[in-house]
XYZ file of C-alpha atoms in Angstrom:
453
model
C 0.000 0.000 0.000
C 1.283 3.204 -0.929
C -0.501 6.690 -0.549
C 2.398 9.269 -0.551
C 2.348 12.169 1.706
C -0.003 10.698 4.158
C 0.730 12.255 7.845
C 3.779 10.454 8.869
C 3.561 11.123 12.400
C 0.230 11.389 12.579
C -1.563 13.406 14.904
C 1.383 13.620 17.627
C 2.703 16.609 16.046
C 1.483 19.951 15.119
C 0.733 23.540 16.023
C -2.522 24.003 18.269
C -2.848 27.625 19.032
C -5.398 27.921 22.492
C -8.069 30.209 22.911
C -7.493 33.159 25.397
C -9.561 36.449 26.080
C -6.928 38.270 24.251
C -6.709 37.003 20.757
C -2.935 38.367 20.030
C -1.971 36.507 23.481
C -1.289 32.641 22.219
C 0.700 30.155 23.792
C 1.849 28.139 20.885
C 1.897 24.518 21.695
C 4.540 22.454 19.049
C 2.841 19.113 20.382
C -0.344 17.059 22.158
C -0.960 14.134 24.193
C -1.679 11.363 22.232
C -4.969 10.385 24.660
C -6.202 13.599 22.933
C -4.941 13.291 19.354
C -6.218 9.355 19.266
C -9.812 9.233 20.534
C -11.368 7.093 18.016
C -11.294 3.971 15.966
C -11.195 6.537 12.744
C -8.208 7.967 14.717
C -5.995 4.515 14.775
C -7.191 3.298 11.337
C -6.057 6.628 9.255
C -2.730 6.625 11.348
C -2.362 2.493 10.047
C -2.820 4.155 6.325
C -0.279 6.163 7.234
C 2.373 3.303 8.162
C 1.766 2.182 4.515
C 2.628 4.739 3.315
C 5.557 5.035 4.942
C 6.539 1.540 4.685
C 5.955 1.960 0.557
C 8.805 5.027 0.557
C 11.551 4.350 -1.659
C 13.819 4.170 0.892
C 11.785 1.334 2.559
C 9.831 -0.716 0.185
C 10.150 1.111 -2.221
C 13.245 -0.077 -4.616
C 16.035 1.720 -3.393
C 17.378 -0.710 -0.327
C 16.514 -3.501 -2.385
C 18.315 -1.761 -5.132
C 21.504 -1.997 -2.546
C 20.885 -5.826 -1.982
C 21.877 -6.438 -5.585
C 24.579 -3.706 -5.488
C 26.347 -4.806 -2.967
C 26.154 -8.199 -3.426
C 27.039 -7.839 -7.278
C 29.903 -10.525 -8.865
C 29.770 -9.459 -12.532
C 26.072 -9.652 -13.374
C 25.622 -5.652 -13.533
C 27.322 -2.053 -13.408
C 26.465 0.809 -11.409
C 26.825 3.968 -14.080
C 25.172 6.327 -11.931
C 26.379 9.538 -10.284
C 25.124 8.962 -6.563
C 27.944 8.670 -4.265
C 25.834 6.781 -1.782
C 24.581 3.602 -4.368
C 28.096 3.858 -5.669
C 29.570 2.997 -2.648
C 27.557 0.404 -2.087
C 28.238 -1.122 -5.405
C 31.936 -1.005 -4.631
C 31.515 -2.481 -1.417
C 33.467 0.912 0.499
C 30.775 2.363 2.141
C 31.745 5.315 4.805
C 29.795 5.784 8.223
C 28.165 8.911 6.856
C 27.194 6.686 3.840
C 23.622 8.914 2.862
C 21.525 5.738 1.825
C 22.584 3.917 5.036
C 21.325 7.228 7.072
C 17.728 7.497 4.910
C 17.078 3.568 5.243
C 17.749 3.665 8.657
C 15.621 7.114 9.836
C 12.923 5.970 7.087
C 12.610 2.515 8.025
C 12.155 3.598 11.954
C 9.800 6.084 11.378
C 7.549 3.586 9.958
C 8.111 1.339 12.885
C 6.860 4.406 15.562
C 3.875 4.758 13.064
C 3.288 0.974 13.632
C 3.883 1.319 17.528
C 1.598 4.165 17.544
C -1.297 2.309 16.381
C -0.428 -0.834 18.570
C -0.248 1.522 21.564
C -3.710 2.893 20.642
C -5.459 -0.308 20.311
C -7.967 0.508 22.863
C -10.172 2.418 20.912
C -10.641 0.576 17.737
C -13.855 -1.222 17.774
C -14.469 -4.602 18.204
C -14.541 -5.935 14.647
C -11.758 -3.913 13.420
C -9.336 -4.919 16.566
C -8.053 -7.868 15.439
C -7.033 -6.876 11.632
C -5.513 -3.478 12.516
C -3.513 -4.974 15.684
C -2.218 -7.406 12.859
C -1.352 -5.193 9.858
C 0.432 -3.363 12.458
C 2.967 -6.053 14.060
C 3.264 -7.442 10.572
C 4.400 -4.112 9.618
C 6.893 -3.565 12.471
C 8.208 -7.379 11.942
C 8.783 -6.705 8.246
C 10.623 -3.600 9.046
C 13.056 -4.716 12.100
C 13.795 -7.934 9.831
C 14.634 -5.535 6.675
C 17.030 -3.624 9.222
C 19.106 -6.816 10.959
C 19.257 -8.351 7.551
C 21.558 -4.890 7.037
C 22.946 -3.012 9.489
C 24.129 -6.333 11.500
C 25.667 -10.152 10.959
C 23.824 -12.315 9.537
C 21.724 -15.224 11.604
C 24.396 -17.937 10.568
C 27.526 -15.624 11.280
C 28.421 -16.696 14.383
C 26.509 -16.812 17.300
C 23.183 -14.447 16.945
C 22.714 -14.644 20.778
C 25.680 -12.510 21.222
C 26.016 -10.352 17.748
C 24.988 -7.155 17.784
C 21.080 -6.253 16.044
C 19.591 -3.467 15.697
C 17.375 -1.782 18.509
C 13.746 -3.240 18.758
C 11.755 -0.583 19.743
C 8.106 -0.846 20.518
C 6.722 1.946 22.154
C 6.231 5.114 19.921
C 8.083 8.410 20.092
C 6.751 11.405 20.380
C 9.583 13.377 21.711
C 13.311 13.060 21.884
C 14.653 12.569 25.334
C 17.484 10.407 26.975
C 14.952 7.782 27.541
C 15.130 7.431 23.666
C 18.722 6.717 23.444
C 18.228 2.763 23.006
C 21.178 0.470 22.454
C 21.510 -2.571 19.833
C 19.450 -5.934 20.996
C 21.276 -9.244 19.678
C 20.377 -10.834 16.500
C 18.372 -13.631 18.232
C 16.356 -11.001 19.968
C 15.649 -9.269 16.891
C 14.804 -12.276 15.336
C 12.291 -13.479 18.248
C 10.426 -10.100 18.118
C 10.126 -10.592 14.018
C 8.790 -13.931 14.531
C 6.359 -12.924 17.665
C 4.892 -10.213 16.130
C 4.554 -12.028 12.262
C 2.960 -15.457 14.578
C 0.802 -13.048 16.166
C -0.110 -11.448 12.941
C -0.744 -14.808 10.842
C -3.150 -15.243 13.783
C -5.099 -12.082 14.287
C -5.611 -11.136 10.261
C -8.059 -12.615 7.797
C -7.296 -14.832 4.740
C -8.173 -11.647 2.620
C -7.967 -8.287 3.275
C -8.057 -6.019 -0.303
C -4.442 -4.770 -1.097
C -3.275 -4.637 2.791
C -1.327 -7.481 4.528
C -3.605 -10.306 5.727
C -2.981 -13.780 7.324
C -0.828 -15.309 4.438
C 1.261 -12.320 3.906
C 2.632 -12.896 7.647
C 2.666 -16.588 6.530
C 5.202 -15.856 3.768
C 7.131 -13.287 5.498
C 7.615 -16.000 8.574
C 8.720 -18.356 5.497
C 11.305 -15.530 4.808
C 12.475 -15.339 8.808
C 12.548 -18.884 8.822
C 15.152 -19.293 5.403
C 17.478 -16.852 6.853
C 17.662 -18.362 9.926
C 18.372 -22.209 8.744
C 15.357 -23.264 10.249
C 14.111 -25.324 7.023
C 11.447 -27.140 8.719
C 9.595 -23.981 9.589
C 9.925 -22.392 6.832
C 8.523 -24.803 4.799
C 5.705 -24.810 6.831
C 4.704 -21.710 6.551
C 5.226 -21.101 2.571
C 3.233 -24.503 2.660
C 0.261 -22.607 4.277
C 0.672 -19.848 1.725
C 0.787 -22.228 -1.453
C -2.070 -24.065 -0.264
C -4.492 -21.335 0.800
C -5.873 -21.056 -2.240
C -5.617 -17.561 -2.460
C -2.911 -17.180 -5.213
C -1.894 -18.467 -8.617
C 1.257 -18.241 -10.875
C 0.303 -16.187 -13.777
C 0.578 -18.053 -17.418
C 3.750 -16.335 -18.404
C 7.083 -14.760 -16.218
C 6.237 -11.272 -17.658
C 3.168 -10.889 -16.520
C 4.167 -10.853 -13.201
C 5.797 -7.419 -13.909
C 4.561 -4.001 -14.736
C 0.593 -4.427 -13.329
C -1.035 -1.782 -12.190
C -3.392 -3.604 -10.198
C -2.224 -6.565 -7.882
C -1.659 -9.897 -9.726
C -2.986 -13.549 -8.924
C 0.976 -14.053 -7.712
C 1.004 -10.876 -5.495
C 1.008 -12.029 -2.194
C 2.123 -8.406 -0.929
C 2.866 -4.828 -3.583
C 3.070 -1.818 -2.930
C 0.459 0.273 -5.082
C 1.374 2.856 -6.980
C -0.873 5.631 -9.516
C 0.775 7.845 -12.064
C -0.758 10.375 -9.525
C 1.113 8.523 -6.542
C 4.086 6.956 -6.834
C 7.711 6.623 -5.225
C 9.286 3.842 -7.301
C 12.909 3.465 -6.732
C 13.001 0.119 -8.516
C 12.172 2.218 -11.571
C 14.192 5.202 -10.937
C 17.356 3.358 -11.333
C 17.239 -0.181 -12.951
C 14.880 1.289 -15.993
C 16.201 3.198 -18.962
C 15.348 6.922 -19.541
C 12.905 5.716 -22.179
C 10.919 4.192 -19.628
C 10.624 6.935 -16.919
C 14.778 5.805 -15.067
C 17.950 6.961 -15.063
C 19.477 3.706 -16.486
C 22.256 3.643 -13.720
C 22.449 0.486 -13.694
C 22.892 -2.036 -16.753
C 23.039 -5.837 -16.893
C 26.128 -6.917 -17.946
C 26.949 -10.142 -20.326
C 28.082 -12.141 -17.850
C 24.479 -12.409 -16.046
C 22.556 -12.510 -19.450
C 24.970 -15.919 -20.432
C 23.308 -17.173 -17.172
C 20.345 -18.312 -18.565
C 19.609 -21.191 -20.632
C 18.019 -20.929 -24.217
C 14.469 -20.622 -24.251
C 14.224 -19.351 -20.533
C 11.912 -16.462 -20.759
C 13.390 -14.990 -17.162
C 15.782 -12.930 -19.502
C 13.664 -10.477 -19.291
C 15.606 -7.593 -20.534
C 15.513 -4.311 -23.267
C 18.072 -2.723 -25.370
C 18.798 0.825 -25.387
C 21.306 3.219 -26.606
C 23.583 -0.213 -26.506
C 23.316 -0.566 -22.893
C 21.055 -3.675 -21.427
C 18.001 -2.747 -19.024
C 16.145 -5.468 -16.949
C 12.636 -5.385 -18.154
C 10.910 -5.519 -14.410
C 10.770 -2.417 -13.464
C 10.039 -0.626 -16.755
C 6.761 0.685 -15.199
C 7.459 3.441 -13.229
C 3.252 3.827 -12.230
C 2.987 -0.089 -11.537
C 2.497 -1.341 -8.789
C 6.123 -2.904 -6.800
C 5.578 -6.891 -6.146
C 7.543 -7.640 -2.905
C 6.248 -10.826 -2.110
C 5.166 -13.336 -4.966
C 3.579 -16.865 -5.073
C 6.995 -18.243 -6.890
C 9.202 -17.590 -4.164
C 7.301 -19.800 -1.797
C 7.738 -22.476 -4.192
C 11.344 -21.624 -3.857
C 11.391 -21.858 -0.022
C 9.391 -25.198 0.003
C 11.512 -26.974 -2.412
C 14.754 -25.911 -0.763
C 13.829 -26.614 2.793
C 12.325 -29.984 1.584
C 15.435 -30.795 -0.589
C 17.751 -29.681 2.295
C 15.631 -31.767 5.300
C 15.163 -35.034 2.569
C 12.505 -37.536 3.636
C 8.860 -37.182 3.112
C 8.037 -33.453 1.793
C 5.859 -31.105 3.045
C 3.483 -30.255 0.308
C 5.414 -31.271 -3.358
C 8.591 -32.508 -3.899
C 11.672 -30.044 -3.997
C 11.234 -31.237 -7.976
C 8.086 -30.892 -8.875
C 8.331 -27.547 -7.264
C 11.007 -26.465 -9.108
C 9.560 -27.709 -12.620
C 6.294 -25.538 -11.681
C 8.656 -22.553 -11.924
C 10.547 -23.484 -14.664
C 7.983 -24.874 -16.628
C 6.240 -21.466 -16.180
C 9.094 -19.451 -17.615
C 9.341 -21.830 -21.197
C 12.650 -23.705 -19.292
C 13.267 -26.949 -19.471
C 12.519 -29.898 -16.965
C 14.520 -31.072 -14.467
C 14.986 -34.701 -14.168
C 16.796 -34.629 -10.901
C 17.698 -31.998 -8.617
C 20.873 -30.701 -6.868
C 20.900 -27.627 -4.155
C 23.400 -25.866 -6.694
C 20.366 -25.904 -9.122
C 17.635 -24.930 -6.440
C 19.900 -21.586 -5.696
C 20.155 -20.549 -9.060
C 16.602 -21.105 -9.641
C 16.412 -18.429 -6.948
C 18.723 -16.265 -9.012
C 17.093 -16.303 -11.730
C 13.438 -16.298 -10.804
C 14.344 -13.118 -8.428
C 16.912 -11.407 -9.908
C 17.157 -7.891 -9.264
C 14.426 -8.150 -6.551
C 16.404 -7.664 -3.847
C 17.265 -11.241 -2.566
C 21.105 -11.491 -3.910
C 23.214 -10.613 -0.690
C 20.791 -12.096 1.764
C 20.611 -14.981 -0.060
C 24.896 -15.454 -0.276
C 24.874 -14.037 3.398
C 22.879 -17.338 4.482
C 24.383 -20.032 1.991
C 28.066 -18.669 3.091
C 29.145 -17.812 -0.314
C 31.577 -15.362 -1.745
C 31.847 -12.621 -3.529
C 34.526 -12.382 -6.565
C 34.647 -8.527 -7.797
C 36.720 -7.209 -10.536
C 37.566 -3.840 -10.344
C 40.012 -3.123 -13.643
C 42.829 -5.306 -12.970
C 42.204 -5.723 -9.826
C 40.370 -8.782 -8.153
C 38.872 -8.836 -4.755
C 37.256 -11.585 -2.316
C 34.865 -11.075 -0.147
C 33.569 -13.471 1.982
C 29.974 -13.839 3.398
C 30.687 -12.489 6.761
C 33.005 -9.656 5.499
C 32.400 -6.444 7.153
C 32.405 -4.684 4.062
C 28.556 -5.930 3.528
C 27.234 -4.832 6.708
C 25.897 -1.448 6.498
C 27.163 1.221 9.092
C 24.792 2.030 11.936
C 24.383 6.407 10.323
C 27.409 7.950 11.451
C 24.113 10.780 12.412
C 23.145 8.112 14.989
C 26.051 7.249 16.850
C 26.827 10.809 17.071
C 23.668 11.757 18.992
C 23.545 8.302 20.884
C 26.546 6.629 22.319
C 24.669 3.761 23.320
C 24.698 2.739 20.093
C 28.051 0.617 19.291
C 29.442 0.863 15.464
C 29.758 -1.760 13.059
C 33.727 -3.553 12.682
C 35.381 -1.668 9.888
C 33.768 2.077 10.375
């Protein structure tokens, strides 16, 4: 959901100017007590439309830290030609501590949490029948965004020991006001991961199978699948991209490209953000599409990702322009952003049924796999080996902003050639960790800096 310029905030900030016998004599008042802001169910339900909106930013949902995923985890398969310091830096794997993208994600991605915490700490006056769904949409929201944030600005789950790594902080209770009460310090991994997991269980729970273009039941469902495949826990994650596939709810569409460029959800959306040619914020579009269609073209695919795919294999979904080589996804720039589709919980359940062996939940890890590539005009697999289950991954979610998370959690490496030059990075390198904002640490001391800034 995505309805730009919605009050952020909502309703905890403003000017109030009170009534006096003297007109010219005002007290001006810069904020209120959210017991007099938040009186209603109307109150809590407009400030939930507002942590959509803020969630569907560009610097949340919004294409431009998923545009970082693929930049930073980049071996070959595409070149940054763009002019931003902050995504080149990213790209080249040097980021500084007053990196501006790691700063925006960061403040942007928190403020939608406090909008989230704000309606959670309101909850007692939404009425009855609405309780449940808004008390969902909202702790699915703050799960999704603490999850995006620890995927980032910390190790990941399988670097070491999570119980003792350094998160981010899980905050939720919102802020109205700066004070020294505010000035939280990093949880572990593990806790951030419990929180994401409470509050998407809790969710999947509270919220019904269908809920029009907001998160219901099965979007928590697929984002605990998500939680689950980061953490190694294959037999949960199965599980719960089992209860996604089998809801009913959602179908692959006939062909790959038509999973792209809608402007109305598709039978595969589990989760987009909406977008109108009257409201939009696509970052996604901004920088992986061509000038022709609405981007910059800062970044083109490179040979060595287009040799990838097999003949036939109508993933390669890619324009020519001016010489340079676009991927074809995002060429939209008023369609609505997929972030979680039917396919990739056909990915989850065949690699956590592969990786476990025995009797599968649902399908077979094959017959899984051959839905997807059967889909995209590939041919069949006979048999099945993890190698080919990743790049199935690769290529069914390419520039969707999977890559680093996914070599993060299958311990892979990085090989980048700069000129001459050749450089390895492993997956727990520091150089892939995003700085906490150098903006942060500043004002807060409590808050300790990632190795290497």
């Amino acid at each position: 959901m995505k309805l730009k310029h919605t009050l952020i905030y909502t309703i905890a900030l403003g000017l109030f100017l009170s009534s006096c016998d003297n007109k010219l004599d005002v007290k001006p008042v810069t904020n209120i007590d959210a017991s007099t802001a938040v009186q209603t169910s109307a109150d809590v339900e407009a400030i939930l439309i507002g942590a959509y909106d803020s969630m569907g930013d560009a610097d949340v949902l919004g294409g431009n830290p998923q545009r970082d995923a693929e930049l930073i985890g980049d071996n070959g398969d595409i070149e940054w030609q763009g002019t931003f310091v902050a995504p080149a830096q990213i790209f080249n794997k040097n980021m500084l501590r007053d990196n501006g993208q790691a700063a925006t994600t960061w403040l942007d991605t928190y403020r939608t949490i406090n909008v989230a915490n704000t309606v959670l700490a309101n909850l007692g006056v939404v009425t009855t029948a609405k309780k449940s769904k808004v008390e969902g949409e909202a702790k699915a929201i703050r799960a999704w965004m603490l999850f995006n944030l620890v995927r980032a600005y910390a190790k990941a789950y399988v670097d070491g020991d999570p119980k003792t790594n350094l998160g981010v902080p899980v905050v939720t209770t919102p802020t109205a006001a700066i004070t020294e009460a505010n000035f939280v310090s990093r949880n572990t991994v593990e806790q951030v991961y419990q929180q994401v997991i409470t509050d998407l269980t809790s969710a999947e729970s509270l919220l019904p199978a269908t809920n029009g273009i907001f998160i219901n039941k099965f979007t928590a469902a697929a984002l605990l699948a998500r939680v689950y495949l980061s953490q190694g826990n294959y037999e949960l994650a199965r599980q719960a991209a089992n209860r996604v596939i089998t809801s009913g709810g959602y179908s692959l569409v006939a062909s790959f490209d038509l999973a792209f460029n809608n402007r109305s959800n598709s039978s595969e959306d589990i989760f987009a953000v909406q977008q109108t040619e009257q409201d939009n914020d696509n970052g996604y579009n901004t920088f992986f599409a061509s000038p022709d269609f609405g981007g910059r073209g800062d970044i083109k695919i490179n040979d060595q990702h287009l040799a990838s795919y097999e003949s036939g294999d109508e993933r390669g979904l890619f324009f020519y322009e001016s010489g340079d080589i676009f991927t074809a996804k995002w060429a939209d720039q008023f369609a609505n952003i997929p972030q979680i589709r039917l396919a990739e919980m056909y990915l989850i359940r065949a690699e956590a049924n592969f990786r476990l062996g025995g009797a599968p939940v649902g399908a077979t890890a094959l017959s899984d796999i051959n839905r997807i590539r059967a889909r995209a005009n590939a041919s069949l697999y006979t048999s099945l080996t993890l190698d080919a289950i990743l790049k199935e991954r690769r290529f069914e979610l390419a520039f969707e902003g999977h890559l680093i998370h996914d070599i993060k959690r299958n311990k892979q490496t990085i090989v980048k050639n700069f000129g001459n030059e050749s450089r390895v990075y492993t997956f727990n390198s520091p150089k892939l960790v995003f700085p906490i904002p150098m903006r942060e640490t500043d004002a807060n001391s409590q808050l300790v800096q990632n190795e290497g800034y």
